[in-house]
Amino acid sequence: MTGSGSHRFPWGPPALGLAVLVGHMLPGIAGAIGIYPALGVFPGMAVALLLGWRWSGARRRLLGLTLSPLVSAVAGWMLMAAGLALPIAARIVALSGFAAWVLLEALRARGAESPPDESEPLPALVRRWSLGLAAAVALPPLLNPFIRVHGDGWVHAGLVWEVAVRGLSPQDPRFAGLPLNYVWFYNLFLALFTGLPGHGTQDPFVFMAILNVLTVALIARFAYHLGYAVWRDRDAASGGALLLTLGFNAGAWLLWPLRLATALTGQVRGVEAVRGILSNTHLLDDRVFFMLGAPFAHEVSFLDKFLLGSPLAYAWLLTLLYLDALLEWVRAARVELLGWAALAAAGLLLFHFVPGLSVIPVALGSLVLALLARRRWPWLPGAGRLAAFGAATLLGSLAVAPYIESIMRGWGRTGVHQAPFHIDVVMLWTLLTSCGVAAAFAWRPLRRVLAERRVEGMMLLFYLTGMTAFALVVHLTEDNEHKFAFQVFVPLAVIGGAGFLPAVRGWFRRWGRARATLLLAALFLSHLIMLNGYLFDPRWRTAPELHRAPGEDRLYAWIRDSTDARAVFVDALHRDFIMVHGRRRLYYGSTFGTEHAGFPLPQVIERRAAMDDLYGPGADLGGDARALGVLQAPAFIVFRPEDEAAGRPAPWHGLERHPAWFDLAYERDGFRVYAVKPAVRE
């Protein structure tokens, strides 16, 4: 991929460097957007130049934006593990990433410029569609502050502050003293932003949203490249980009009336059952997510994962990067593609081990299946090429194996025991309803793959076979195998893209604009319904995450400024506000237990009993204090005005009768905080 010499000055790095400098001076969302390139662009672009030197500028940008969260998090982890504080590590990563990018771009400008890939430039349809998706994903968190903080995002913000304030290795801030039994490199990436100077660096929710916006745009573009790798046709590749971003769970919302069947078969039947179903149908808030899937199936969605603070969407992006590397490798063995594969495999395990521990073994199995299939189809890739890609995958996986093993070992201590394998009828129904539309478009193209000896398509077909079997057999805690549905959907959508646009054009020719538009709306209207629910969710007016009682902000400021960073707080009703607003660990700040959160069952029982006693009868306050003392950290008990029940003595009166155990540390605006005396802790 060489061409004529080019000496154009690389304006990208200085332009984004200026944006970061301006961003440091701006408050709020504008400042966060300006600062984001420091860690979300610079380090990845430097690595992309090293691993994509011979590739076009467009592919390098795609690779760099995809890898930057991974590169920043790994570099930050290495610096922090070497003893540097997080703010210093964050600034080193940003500055060194910027310097390396500028230097490498300058070197490229003095050499020969690579011509575009044959798949480029991207068709206008794909460019506009990817930007439109990004805008659609940006609007709900931009216009509705509740969507920035809802759901998983709240917990992940607590994990961000755990890393930002207390460093490595993180504990679970919802359950003080417990090593975090969850992959935390996503949170480390976000925590690094808090170490950069600027007014917009202290809101991890905004950086979650920015990452989601970029991720959805990049996924659409990767889908195009995957489709082109299979079909060598822009129309088919464009169809794949549209189908992959539109087709997951498409049309499933039309099955909603099946929910009414429970009125005939459930414990509650008849009109009362129908009223219950209708009262739980929410179309104008984020619970619309539960209405748009098929009844009796696992809840799955495409857009929802980009409207939550969660690493899953980024893991999907890394999955597409890995598959892109695989398809390019079987077409032309270029050694840098092995680097792409190794990084994608490592990133999957670092950021979300559910996709990581499924995509990687299935991909390795696909390579073995291709090797066996060569006996019948000798036109498949040779054994050496398949083995090399498998070795790169294993290398990336083994590099992060100690991290994964430590997390899995933590789950082993929770007391959760269940069969890891079973045939799941619910999962089968989920696959049929969530992937059915893509499968319908892919039916004829799948036959073409074999008939036309399309090697790249065959590799996706092997992957599809393995992932489908994996999804139907493997069982995870809390039915987390539902995450496998999208991984089954991806190869179907990429292959089915060859049939998507021709089919849609045929509908308009045969049936006319009105009927064809009605059919498209029936299939894909669920995306607009979901966006509408997220945009207009009214809980931004009342959500306790956003609206605090008089004096509550002063309480959180005191916690942040006047207590040890290792301090542990007890708050009634398992409230988790201190975890985010106060940036401190909680004794038990979650209603979840062993199966959902990985908390050890004996400690769950002990902590629930202690909290019930502290905010109830106070029958064993000495035992409660000793239970807190086991954590070997400053311990505080918070009482809020609403914790005093009418007609009953205030729960803190019992603590005041035992000054040898408890000391009043804070009293203002109706809030009281009692510290457990050091002698009791010892």
XYZ file of C-alpha atoms in Angstrom:
682
model
C 0.000 0.000 0.000
C 2.449 2.619 -1.096
C 1.908 5.584 -3.298
C 3.383 8.888 -4.261
C 5.149 10.977 -1.661
C 3.145 13.415 0.432
C 4.390 16.248 2.619
C 1.093 17.575 3.940
C 1.353 18.907 7.454
C -0.648 16.721 9.902
C -3.145 19.210 11.310
C -5.074 16.663 13.393
C -2.805 16.541 16.475
C -2.391 20.309 16.968
C -6.109 20.914 16.383
C -7.113 18.382 19.025
C -4.317 19.575 21.313
C -5.809 23.068 21.137
C -9.255 21.604 21.864
C -7.873 19.994 25.035
C -6.293 23.266 26.169
C -9.583 25.101 25.637
C -11.487 22.288 27.321
C -9.443 22.691 30.506
C -10.895 26.185 30.860
C -14.536 25.300 30.155
C -16.972 23.990 32.759
C -19.362 21.062 32.574
C -20.138 19.066 29.444
C -18.304 21.445 27.098
C -15.121 21.111 29.142
C -15.395 17.310 29.253
C -15.834 17.127 25.467
C -12.761 19.307 24.972
C -10.657 17.264 27.402
C -11.722 13.841 26.114
C -9.099 13.601 23.299
C -6.279 13.744 25.891
C -6.985 10.120 26.821
C -9.674 9.092 24.353
C -7.735 9.927 21.177
C -4.017 10.736 21.635
C -2.672 7.402 23.001
C -4.732 5.295 20.616
C -3.691 7.285 17.564
C -0.033 6.817 18.444
C -0.510 3.042 18.676
C -2.595 3.047 15.486
C 0.298 4.607 13.600
C 2.603 1.870 14.843
C 0.148 -0.923 13.976
C -1.337 0.679 10.870
C 1.626 2.382 9.237
C 0.856 0.811 5.864
C -2.895 1.375 6.110
C -4.942 4.329 4.978
C -5.535 7.337 7.172
C -9.204 6.427 7.567
C -8.391 2.943 8.856
C -5.755 4.354 11.224
C -8.276 6.787 12.671
C -10.798 3.983 13.093
C -8.182 1.838 14.820
C -6.871 4.680 16.980
C -10.250 5.798 18.284
C -11.129 2.184 19.042
C -7.922 1.383 20.899
C -7.465 4.607 22.847
C -9.525 3.664 25.951
C -7.662 0.355 26.126
C -4.218 1.905 25.602
C -4.854 4.702 28.111
C -6.151 2.310 30.763
C -3.254 -0.129 30.363
C -0.657 2.663 30.377
C -2.299 4.245 33.426
C -2.372 0.899 35.228
C 1.346 0.323 34.529
C 2.293 3.757 35.857
C 0.114 3.413 38.946
C 1.438 -0.086 39.603
C 4.921 1.458 39.525
C 3.905 3.749 42.380
C 2.788 6.952 40.640
C -0.336 8.729 41.838
C -3.299 8.707 39.479
C -3.123 12.425 38.536
C 0.549 12.083 37.579
C -0.126 8.866 35.669
C -3.031 10.452 33.778
C -0.975 13.453 32.700
C 1.952 11.293 31.616
C -0.357 9.120 29.506
C -1.961 12.167 27.870
C 1.268 14.079 27.206
C 3.260 11.081 26.026
C 0.374 9.981 23.803
C 0.186 13.434 22.252
C 3.964 13.665 21.753
C 4.158 10.193 20.195
C 1.252 10.950 17.878
C 2.799 14.235 16.712
C 6.198 12.624 16.154
C 4.845 9.652 14.224
C 2.574 11.850 12.114
C 5.541 14.067 11.277
C 7.555 11.033 10.209
C 4.705 9.833 8.008
C 4.378 13.261 6.403
C 7.999 13.013 5.252
C 7.479 9.617 3.646
C 5.152 8.023 1.144
C 1.429 8.313 1.734
C -0.586 5.100 1.654
C -3.496 5.114 -0.769
C -7.020 4.414 0.515
C -8.178 0.856 1.001
C -10.280 -0.411 -1.874
C -13.306 -0.155 0.448
C -12.788 3.594 0.795
C -13.912 6.264 0.802
C -16.875 5.274 2.929
C -20.170 5.695 1.082
C -22.058 8.825 2.051
C -24.868 6.623 3.408
C -22.538 4.991 5.960
C -20.870 8.265 6.940
C -24.187 9.977 7.519
C -25.690 6.975 9.254
C -22.787 6.670 11.706
C -23.017 10.378 12.522
C -26.786 10.135 12.868
C -26.447 7.250 15.309
C -23.928 9.242 17.316
C -26.315 12.199 17.484
C -29.201 9.957 18.503
C -27.173 8.417 21.323
C -25.910 11.835 22.431
C -29.332 13.471 22.784
C -30.827 11.584 25.775
C -27.902 12.106 28.177
C -27.407 15.642 26.873
C -31.028 16.731 27.293
C -32.134 14.502 30.167
C -29.745 14.510 33.151
C -31.418 11.437 34.654
C -30.256 9.324 31.695
C -26.652 10.283 32.438
C -26.860 8.757 35.924
C -29.458 6.000 35.657
C -28.997 2.259 35.922
C -25.541 0.737 35.703
C -23.961 4.158 35.254
C -24.494 5.014 38.919
C -22.630 1.930 40.119
C -19.834 2.495 37.613
C -19.439 6.084 38.835
C -18.905 4.690 42.329
C -16.261 2.340 40.942
C -14.608 5.268 39.146
C -14.247 7.180 42.412
C -12.960 4.053 44.136
C -10.047 3.961 41.671
C -9.604 7.741 41.499
C -9.505 8.295 45.269
C -7.959 5.085 46.585
C -5.989 3.745 43.637
C -5.151 0.118 42.985
C -6.151 -2.592 43.684
C -9.774 -1.532 44.015
C -12.299 -2.800 46.515
C -16.012 -2.873 45.837
C -17.220 0.511 47.177
C -20.658 -1.002 47.802
C -19.172 -3.629 50.127
C -16.077 -2.290 51.882
C -13.234 -4.713 52.422
C -14.120 -6.933 49.461
C -11.745 -6.957 46.462
C -13.678 -5.882 43.396
C -15.114 -9.014 41.755
C -15.780 -7.150 38.517
C -13.613 -6.087 35.594
C -12.511 -2.540 36.364
C -10.372 -1.293 33.457
C -13.384 0.619 32.106
C -13.558 2.423 35.431
C -9.798 2.980 35.429
C -10.035 4.651 32.010
C -12.754 6.995 33.283
C -10.927 7.599 36.569
C -7.870 8.859 34.691
C -9.887 11.859 33.483
C -10.397 12.953 37.096
C -6.617 13.309 37.353
C -6.410 15.843 34.521
C -6.645 19.568 35.274
C -9.818 21.319 34.248
C -13.317 22.230 35.336
C -15.009 19.397 33.459
C -12.999 16.448 34.754
C -15.005 15.625 37.882
C -18.121 14.168 36.274
C -17.515 10.567 35.159
C -21.078 10.341 33.828
C -20.264 12.755 31.005
C -17.210 10.763 29.941
C -19.316 7.588 29.927
C -21.713 9.310 27.521
C -18.907 10.612 25.280
C -17.403 7.133 25.004
C -20.823 5.697 24.107
C -21.371 8.304 21.395
C -18.049 7.554 19.743
C -18.489 3.806 20.158
C -21.806 3.614 18.322
C -20.405 5.604 15.387
C -17.332 3.370 15.200
C -19.438 0.206 15.341
C -21.381 1.320 12.260
C -18.125 1.900 10.390
C -16.602 -1.410 11.469
C -19.772 -3.147 10.312
C -19.226 -1.639 6.871
C -15.625 -2.872 6.732
C -16.656 -6.353 7.840
C -19.329 -6.450 5.155
C -16.873 -5.279 2.525
C -14.353 -7.904 3.605
C -16.953 -10.599 2.944
C -18.594 -9.289 -0.236
C -16.142 -6.814 -1.842
C -19.215 -4.738 -2.636
C -20.056 -1.304 -1.223
C -23.777 -1.844 -1.441
C -23.627 -5.094 0.514
C -21.256 -3.552 3.056
C -23.547 -0.546 3.516
C -26.452 -2.912 4.026
C -24.446 -4.702 6.712
C -23.799 -1.426 8.544
C -27.504 -0.600 8.511
C -28.663 -4.076 9.478
C -26.154 -4.455 12.316
C -27.248 -1.189 13.922
C -30.988 -1.528 13.177
C -31.786 -5.203 13.110
C -31.078 -6.490 16.632
C -34.419 -7.342 18.265
C -36.122 -5.713 15.267
C -39.847 -6.328 15.139
C -39.909 -8.015 18.547
C -42.019 -5.180 19.936
C -44.903 -6.438 17.774
C -45.034 -9.538 19.975
C -46.070 -7.469 23.002
C -49.698 -8.786 22.926
C -48.360 -12.231 23.823
C -47.876 -10.866 27.340
C -51.630 -10.953 27.708
C -51.454 -14.748 27.544
C -50.431 -14.703 31.203
C -53.924 -13.401 31.964
C -55.162 -16.862 30.965
C -52.454 -19.003 32.533
C -50.874 -17.087 35.442
C -51.735 -17.122 39.138
C -53.645 -13.858 38.669
C -56.033 -14.077 35.733
C -58.706 -12.186 33.898
C -59.314 -8.446 34.011
C -57.148 -7.998 37.099
C -54.198 -9.593 35.312
C -54.709 -7.384 32.256
C -54.777 -4.279 34.466
C -51.512 -5.382 36.067
C -49.861 -5.890 32.678
C -51.019 -2.493 31.415
C -49.954 -0.706 34.605
C -46.448 -2.114 34.138
C -46.246 -0.935 30.538
C -44.023 2.153 30.496
C -43.482 3.976 27.226
C -42.316 7.390 28.446
C -39.349 6.525 30.659
C -36.313 4.262 30.552
C -38.436 1.239 31.513
C -39.590 1.200 27.897
C -36.560 -1.064 27.447
C -38.544 -3.894 29.046
C -41.492 -3.385 26.695
C -39.676 -3.626 23.366
C -38.376 -7.171 23.596
C -40.267 -10.371 23.013
C -42.365 -11.664 25.907
C -40.879 -14.626 27.775
C -37.415 -13.834 26.361
C -34.377 -12.268 28.022
C -34.409 -8.479 27.751
C -31.913 -7.500 25.046
C -31.397 -4.295 23.107
C -28.894 -2.510 20.901
C -29.471 1.160 21.722
C -29.910 0.629 25.461
C -26.253 -0.329 25.880
C -25.196 3.042 24.486
C -27.505 4.916 26.848
C -26.045 3.368 29.996
C -22.723 3.838 31.717
C -21.437 0.345 30.993
C -18.375 -1.254 29.378
C -20.519 -3.639 27.317
C -20.855 -1.337 24.296
C -17.077 -0.846 24.192
C -16.644 -4.626 24.428
C -18.905 -4.940 21.378
C -16.622 -2.514 19.557
C -13.551 -4.574 20.450
C -15.383 -7.680 19.203
C -15.825 -6.037 15.811
C -12.172 -4.994 15.793
C -11.182 -8.598 16.492
C -13.408 -9.950 13.708
C -12.106 -7.259 11.343
C -8.544 -8.370 12.050
C -9.536 -12.005 11.437
C -11.181 -11.346 8.081
C -8.346 -9.125 6.862
C -5.803 -11.724 8.002
C -7.352 -14.619 6.090
C -7.373 -12.417 2.988
C -3.811 -11.113 3.290
C -1.364 -12.127 6.029
C -0.039 -8.769 7.226
C 1.747 -9.079 10.522
C 0.267 -5.948 12.101
C -3.145 -7.620 12.014
C -1.891 -10.061 14.631
C -1.234 -7.062 16.845
C -4.801 -5.861 16.296
C -6.102 -9.292 17.270
C -3.936 -9.577 20.388
C -4.958 -6.133 21.635
C -8.645 -6.773 20.931
C -8.527 -10.099 22.779
C -6.774 -8.552 25.775
C -9.161 -5.593 25.785
C -12.223 -7.823 25.752
C -11.025 -9.575 28.888
C -9.947 -6.359 30.600
C -13.151 -4.428 29.951
C -15.920 -7.056 30.113
C -15.205 -10.716 30.658
C -18.673 -11.960 29.566
C -17.942 -11.111 25.907
C -14.262 -11.854 26.471
C -14.785 -15.352 27.836
C -17.212 -16.157 25.027
C -15.856 -14.422 21.925
C -12.304 -15.664 22.458
C -12.988 -19.390 22.992
C -15.572 -19.401 20.191
C -13.132 -17.657 17.835
C -10.411 -20.177 18.686
C -12.900 -22.974 18.079
C -13.758 -21.395 14.729
C -10.114 -21.527 13.717
C -10.007 -25.228 14.614
C -13.240 -25.836 12.706
C -11.793 -24.091 9.642
C -8.684 -26.252 9.903
C -10.803 -29.420 9.966
C -13.013 -28.172 7.128
C -9.978 -27.737 4.848
C -10.129 -31.483 4.173
C -13.331 -30.877 2.236
C -12.782 -27.267 1.183
C -9.049 -26.834 0.503
C -9.596 -23.220 -0.530
C -9.925 -22.259 3.147
C -6.905 -20.601 4.844
C -3.859 -22.753 5.421
C -2.968 -24.297 8.754
C -0.061 -21.929 9.347
C -2.169 -18.836 8.840
C -4.925 -20.113 11.137
C -2.393 -21.143 13.784
C -0.692 -17.731 13.721
C -3.955 -15.906 14.339
C -4.835 -18.324 17.109
C -1.428 -17.764 18.695
C -1.918 -13.976 18.614
C -5.317 -14.407 20.263
C -3.855 -16.628 22.968
C -0.968 -14.226 23.519
C -3.347 -11.320 24.117
C -5.494 -13.452 26.417
C -2.622 -14.881 28.436
C -1.143 -11.425 28.959
C -4.159 -10.496 31.097
C -4.844 -13.953 32.549
C -3.729 -13.052 36.119
C -6.241 -10.199 36.187
C -9.091 -12.423 35.035
C -8.056 -15.232 37.363
C -8.148 -12.903 40.367
C -11.695 -11.818 39.522
C -12.909 -15.349 38.903
C -11.294 -16.471 42.161
C -13.283 -13.797 43.959
C -16.537 -15.163 42.566
C -15.487 -18.612 43.733
C -15.521 -17.334 47.329
C -19.088 -16.016 47.168
C -20.797 -19.337 47.734
C -22.623 -19.200 44.389
C -22.930 -22.687 42.947
C -24.815 -23.491 39.773
C -24.557 -25.698 36.737
C -22.531 -23.832 34.087
C -24.093 -25.791 31.227
C -27.700 -26.437 30.282
C -29.977 -26.282 27.268
C -31.915 -23.064 27.708
C -35.302 -22.794 25.979
C -35.592 -19.129 27.002
C -32.244 -18.401 25.348
C -33.367 -20.194 22.193
C -36.495 -18.014 22.090
C -34.333 -14.940 22.726
C -32.071 -15.786 19.786
C -35.020 -16.413 17.486
C -36.732 -13.147 18.340
C -33.658 -10.906 18.567
C -31.814 -12.294 15.526
C -34.768 -13.399 13.415
C -34.904 -10.365 11.119
C -31.170 -10.534 10.416
C -31.447 -14.273 9.781
C -34.243 -13.671 7.266
C -32.067 -11.275 5.271
C -29.024 -13.557 5.656
C -30.658 -16.788 4.460
C -29.786 -16.448 0.767
C -26.422 -14.716 1.278
C -25.362 -17.567 3.590
C -25.794 -19.997 0.718
C -23.824 -17.676 -1.556
C -20.897 -17.679 0.860
C -20.280 -21.369 0.279
C -21.249 -21.432 -3.386
C -18.912 -18.534 -4.209
C -16.112 -19.789 -1.918
C -15.934 -16.575 0.078
C -13.250 -17.353 2.639
C -14.018 -14.373 4.877
C -17.692 -15.271 4.913
C -16.890 -18.867 5.817
C -14.874 -17.718 8.827
C -17.881 -15.712 9.994
C -20.092 -18.736 9.384
C -17.845 -20.903 11.569
C -17.929 -18.204 14.247
C -21.737 -17.979 13.978
C -22.074 -21.731 14.423
C -19.854 -21.774 17.490
C -21.406 -18.720 19.111
C -24.946 -20.052 18.636
C -24.033 -23.351 20.283
C -22.188 -21.493 23.068
C -25.189 -19.236 23.739
C -27.597 -22.164 23.962
C -25.465 -24.285 26.288
C -23.512 -21.973 28.629
C -25.313 -20.582 31.678
C -24.105 -17.623 33.762
C -25.222 -16.082 37.033
C -28.266 -13.837 36.790
C -28.921 -15.225 33.276
C -26.088 -13.110 31.907
C -25.909 -15.409 28.898
C -28.431 -13.019 27.319
C -25.376 -10.924 26.407
C -24.422 -13.662 23.938
C -27.424 -12.813 21.748
C -25.761 -9.786 20.157
C -22.625 -11.834 19.531
C -24.734 -14.313 17.547
C -26.433 -11.439 15.747
C -23.239 -9.742 14.472
C -22.160 -12.326 11.845
C -25.768 -12.731 10.696
C -26.077 -8.983 10.149
C -22.733 -8.694 8.342
C -23.570 -11.543 5.971
C -27.210 -10.504 5.665
C -26.188 -7.026 4.574
C -25.869 -8.367 1.032
C -29.600 -8.966 0.997
C -30.812 -5.999 3.003
C -30.737 -3.043 0.607
C -31.858 -5.085 -2.453
C -34.799 -6.407 -0.428
C -35.821 -2.952 0.778
C -35.608 -1.525 -2.729
C -37.707 -4.425 -3.962
C -40.396 -3.645 -1.363
C -40.669 -0.080 -2.636
C -40.861 -1.241 -6.256
C -43.458 -3.956 -5.672
C -45.625 -2.484 -2.925
C -45.224 1.264 -3.285
C -43.912 3.834 -0.866
C -46.738 3.659 1.689
C -46.756 -0.103 2.300
C -42.967 -0.421 2.181
C -42.577 2.405 4.686
C -45.154 0.766 6.945
C -43.200 -2.521 6.903
C -39.917 -0.761 7.696
C -41.601 1.089 10.546
C -42.989 -2.179 11.905
C -39.500 -3.665 11.934
C -37.470 -0.756 13.199
C -39.816 1.641 15.020
C -38.678 0.243 18.369
C -35.511 2.357 18.182
C -37.526 5.571 18.004
C -39.824 4.383 20.789
C -36.812 3.709 22.997
C -35.174 7.054 22.258
C -38.450 8.808 22.987
C -38.744 7.073 26.365
C -35.206 7.974 27.325
C -35.511 11.556 26.130
C -38.716 12.299 28.013
C -38.183 10.236 31.146
C -39.704 12.591 33.766
C -37.623 11.345 36.688
C -35.021 14.052 36.153
C -37.389 16.187 38.251
C -37.482 13.829 41.249
C -34.608 11.315 41.087
C -32.722 11.285 44.424
C -29.468 10.890 42.501
C -30.027 14.406 41.144
C -32.060 16.148 43.847
C -30.704 16.369 47.367
C -32.299 17.493 50.619
C -31.285 20.809 52.209
C -27.889 20.361 53.768
C -27.171 17.082 51.999
C -24.515 18.622 49.747
C -22.773 20.016 52.849
C -22.741 16.508 54.306
C -21.087 15.087 51.199
C -18.556 17.927 51.104
C -17.649 17.204 54.729
C -17.249 13.513 53.926
C -14.949 14.275 51.000
C -12.897 16.932 52.770
C -12.785 15.815 56.411
C -12.669 12.023 56.455
C -9.946 9.540 55.637
C -10.063 8.306 52.053
C -10.243 4.755 53.440
C -13.263 5.542 55.620
C -16.297 3.264 55.553
C -19.853 4.589 55.923
C -23.072 2.904 56.991
C -26.240 4.405 55.523
C -29.768 3.145 56.131
C -31.808 1.319 53.495
C -28.595 0.390 51.664
C -28.429 3.895 50.137
C -25.488 4.317 47.779
C -25.349 8.118 47.424
C -22.205 8.453 49.574
C -20.388 6.118 47.184
C -20.744 8.690 44.379
C -21.305 12.088 46.036
C -19.055 11.456 49.046
C -16.533 9.246 47.181
C -16.215 6.863 50.124
C -16.805 3.145 50.573
C -20.009 1.818 52.036
C -20.429 -0.953 54.555
C -23.242 -2.385 52.447
C -24.554 0.043 49.838
C -26.579 -2.269 47.662
C -29.764 -4.284 47.845
C -28.071 -6.958 45.761
C -26.639 -10.063 47.303
C -24.392 -12.952 46.460
C -25.577 -13.983 43.000
C -25.891 -10.520 41.491
C -22.925 -8.689 42.968
C -20.532 -11.410 44.134
C -20.787 -10.551 47.832
C -19.868 -13.513 50.100
C -23.017 -14.935 51.676
C -21.777 -15.088 55.318
C -20.755 -11.430 55.177
C -24.059 -10.475 53.537
C -25.937 -12.028 56.449
C -23.675 -10.376 59.030
C -23.848 -6.912 57.499
C -27.585 -6.963 57.007
C -28.032 -7.936 60.648
C -25.721 -5.134 61.839
C -27.517 -2.508 59.746
C -30.948 -3.692 60.870
C -29.817 -3.348 64.470
C -28.141 0.065 64.047
C -31.259 1.584 62.491
C -33.652 -0.486 64.566
C -33.677 -1.756 68.144
C -29.965 -1.230 68.873
C -29.902 -4.469 70.865
C -26.236 -5.257 70.180
C -24.484 -1.974 69.443
C -21.199 -3.259 70.806
C -21.350 -6.180 68.371
C -22.252 -3.812 65.552
C -19.248 -1.627 66.341
C -16.955 -4.647 66.449
C -18.332 -5.841 63.096
C -17.381 -2.482 61.603
C -14.002 -2.637 63.299
C -13.119 -5.817 61.428
C -12.576 -3.672 58.328
C -9.564 -1.940 59.948
C -10.635 1.459 58.597
C -12.306 4.556 60.085
C -16.017 3.738 60.311
C -18.967 6.150 60.380
C -22.714 5.691 60.776
C -24.973 8.202 59.007
C -28.426 9.198 60.220
C -30.639 11.298 57.999
C -33.735 13.242 59.046
C -35.976 10.691 57.344
C -34.453 7.820 59.352
C -36.463 8.858 62.412
C -39.773 7.003 62.320
C -42.862 8.676 63.761
C -43.758 7.458 67.249
C -40.411 5.746 67.828
C -37.223 6.948 69.503
C -34.612 8.280 67.091
C -32.210 5.416 66.229
C -29.136 7.463 67.160
C -30.203 7.735 70.806
C -28.792 4.300 71.459
C -25.373 5.339 70.118
C -25.350 8.407 72.365
C -25.769 6.171 75.422
C -22.457 4.469 74.577
C -19.810 7.221 74.290
C -17.087 4.611 74.777
C -18.039 3.087 71.429
C -19.368 5.990 69.365
C -18.523 9.650 68.984
C -20.652 12.325 67.294
C -18.530 13.528 64.355
C -20.990 15.676 62.393
C -24.324 17.333 63.145
C -25.929 19.827 60.806
C -29.227 20.356 58.935
C -30.765 17.314 60.636
C -27.937 14.995 59.555
C -25.875 13.182 62.170
C -22.734 11.122 61.659
C -21.241 8.997 64.429
C -17.701 7.670 64.311
C -16.806 4.287 65.751
C -14.112 4.840 68.377
C -10.643 3.563 67.401
C -10.451 1.440 70.552
C -13.519 -0.519 69.444
C -12.114 -0.965 65.946
C -8.912 -2.355 67.348
